């Protein structure tokens, strides 16, 4: 028990150091390029509520700057422990100077906040805490999720091992923009492969905090709590992996908030520059983020045509992302490789891979959680239509939904817009709730405003209690499951990996008894734990369909020609590989555990 607490404390201390360093960078810039500067001693209640937002926004800007520094180190071939540590230390020193200048913060204590809140708000706060609790433990598990062990962490591992950015052609998506994966690599370099989980979770927590602060600023504490609950319901399962969706969501939403601040204060180009920079970090992390550029350009065009503003936006946007697209264009001819293959020509992919990718998306097509769908009714709410920021949110959400529907139709790809949709959905849910109770009060011939307000408070408090009771068993189970996956020792880690990773005993044997190069069938969800340069995938060079239909002799010859001297097969996923006549004449069994077997090519 105590070793798990120590393990958690060590990782959280490292995460706090990075957060403080990033805040130092971001706060330094915002103080100099936005006026008024971040408040040191708030003078009004509105300033008090604005201070937390500004600090969270500073942290997001600082994380983006840290990503840029790491990216440039990796480009220069200096991706080593000492330079990366120097980035964190420099930011921490800047943070210490900023903290000293900031002075004491006059925020009300938690006790005062709790006593001043109504019972519905207290219940909502407890629901938020209950939803957040599992996310505090979930990131501490070893890498287990499919995408992180298939390509996110394997790419990061290669950059750590080589001390520079490399194109790892045997892994899936070698040409994608990888801003957030570079950050993950920095975490691995500083500590271990659990730190990418912690960094992913940090960006999720910051996005959640920004949702709350935005809801509070534009609709009060009730709307803020409801929007936060909706956002957590949508994303609470994404904290136990090194995926990039939470990070892209945080940067996109923070960019939108910075753009709103600039629209409110158009003379302060610092807000516009920081917003464009945050969008650029997202565009340098995932191709889907490119969709935000069209509404951004239209909104900017409607606001200003000054060349200076457009120059600021262009420079800030391109700074964190231009490397990936220029590299791709120079090396493949396709700046969006491989998804631009039909326009620019294919490199490692071919038309079959391109078609297969979209077939895979169609197989996983789904719809977002029902709790978001009321956002479509936002234009019907009179109070929302009167708010300029709400009208902008509606138009951006409508655009995002149409693009999403026409392209991927995969709910996870809509996540960057979840914060905005959650805020709109919360406003509609609240409107429906209040309107429904007013209707009930009117039918009961008790239209007195005080009586209706009392009914609303009691109904909201009752709903909060019922929600808490419904969530408790689920949260308790999730907490227990996450706690069991914390591995403070190597023995505990090995035991977890043997249970959770496909074919892990065979992969462990292969690492202990290395062969020259291995090809695998059906183990792409375990590549992070396989020996380096273990290849085989549905897409790109070494695609399964080029080998799966060959006779054993032809398969052995084709694999030898690629430089392979061994082969891994998951017999349940690929049953036809090892059952063909003459297989034993071309392959010799070396080690087997369950359906996964290692063969030497004869």
PDB file of C-alpha atoms in Angstrom, residues 6 56 73 89 174 189 191 227-228 270 305 442 475 485:
ATOM      1  CA  UNK A   6       5.150   6.763  -2.762  1.00  0.00           C
ATOM      2  CA  UNK A  56      -4.949  28.060 -16.370  1.00  0.00           C
ATOM      3  CA  UNK A  73      15.723  20.063 -29.413  1.00  0.00           C
ATOM      4  CA  UNK A  89      14.355  24.356 -14.737  1.00  0.00           C
ATOM      5  CA  UNK A 174       5.172   7.675 -39.370  1.00  0.00           C
ATOM      6  CA  UNK A 189      13.105  10.870 -20.917  1.00  0.00           C
ATOM      7  CA  UNK A 191      11.137   9.684 -15.671  1.00  0.00           C
ATOM      8  CA  UNK A 227     -21.117  21.849 -18.132  1.00  0.00           C
ATOM      9  CA  UNK A 228     -18.198  20.430 -16.136  1.00  0.00           C
ATOM     10  CA  UNK A 270      -1.374  39.338 -27.286  1.00  0.00           C
ATOM     11  CA  UNK A 305      -8.189  43.166 -42.314  1.00  0.00           C
ATOM     12  CA  UNK A 442     -48.282  27.048 -13.530  1.00  0.00           C
ATOM     13  CA  UNK A 475     -16.813   5.234  -9.340  1.00  0.00           C
ATOM     14  CA  UNK A 485      -3.175  -1.374 -11.928  1.00  0.00           C
TER      15      UNK A 485
END
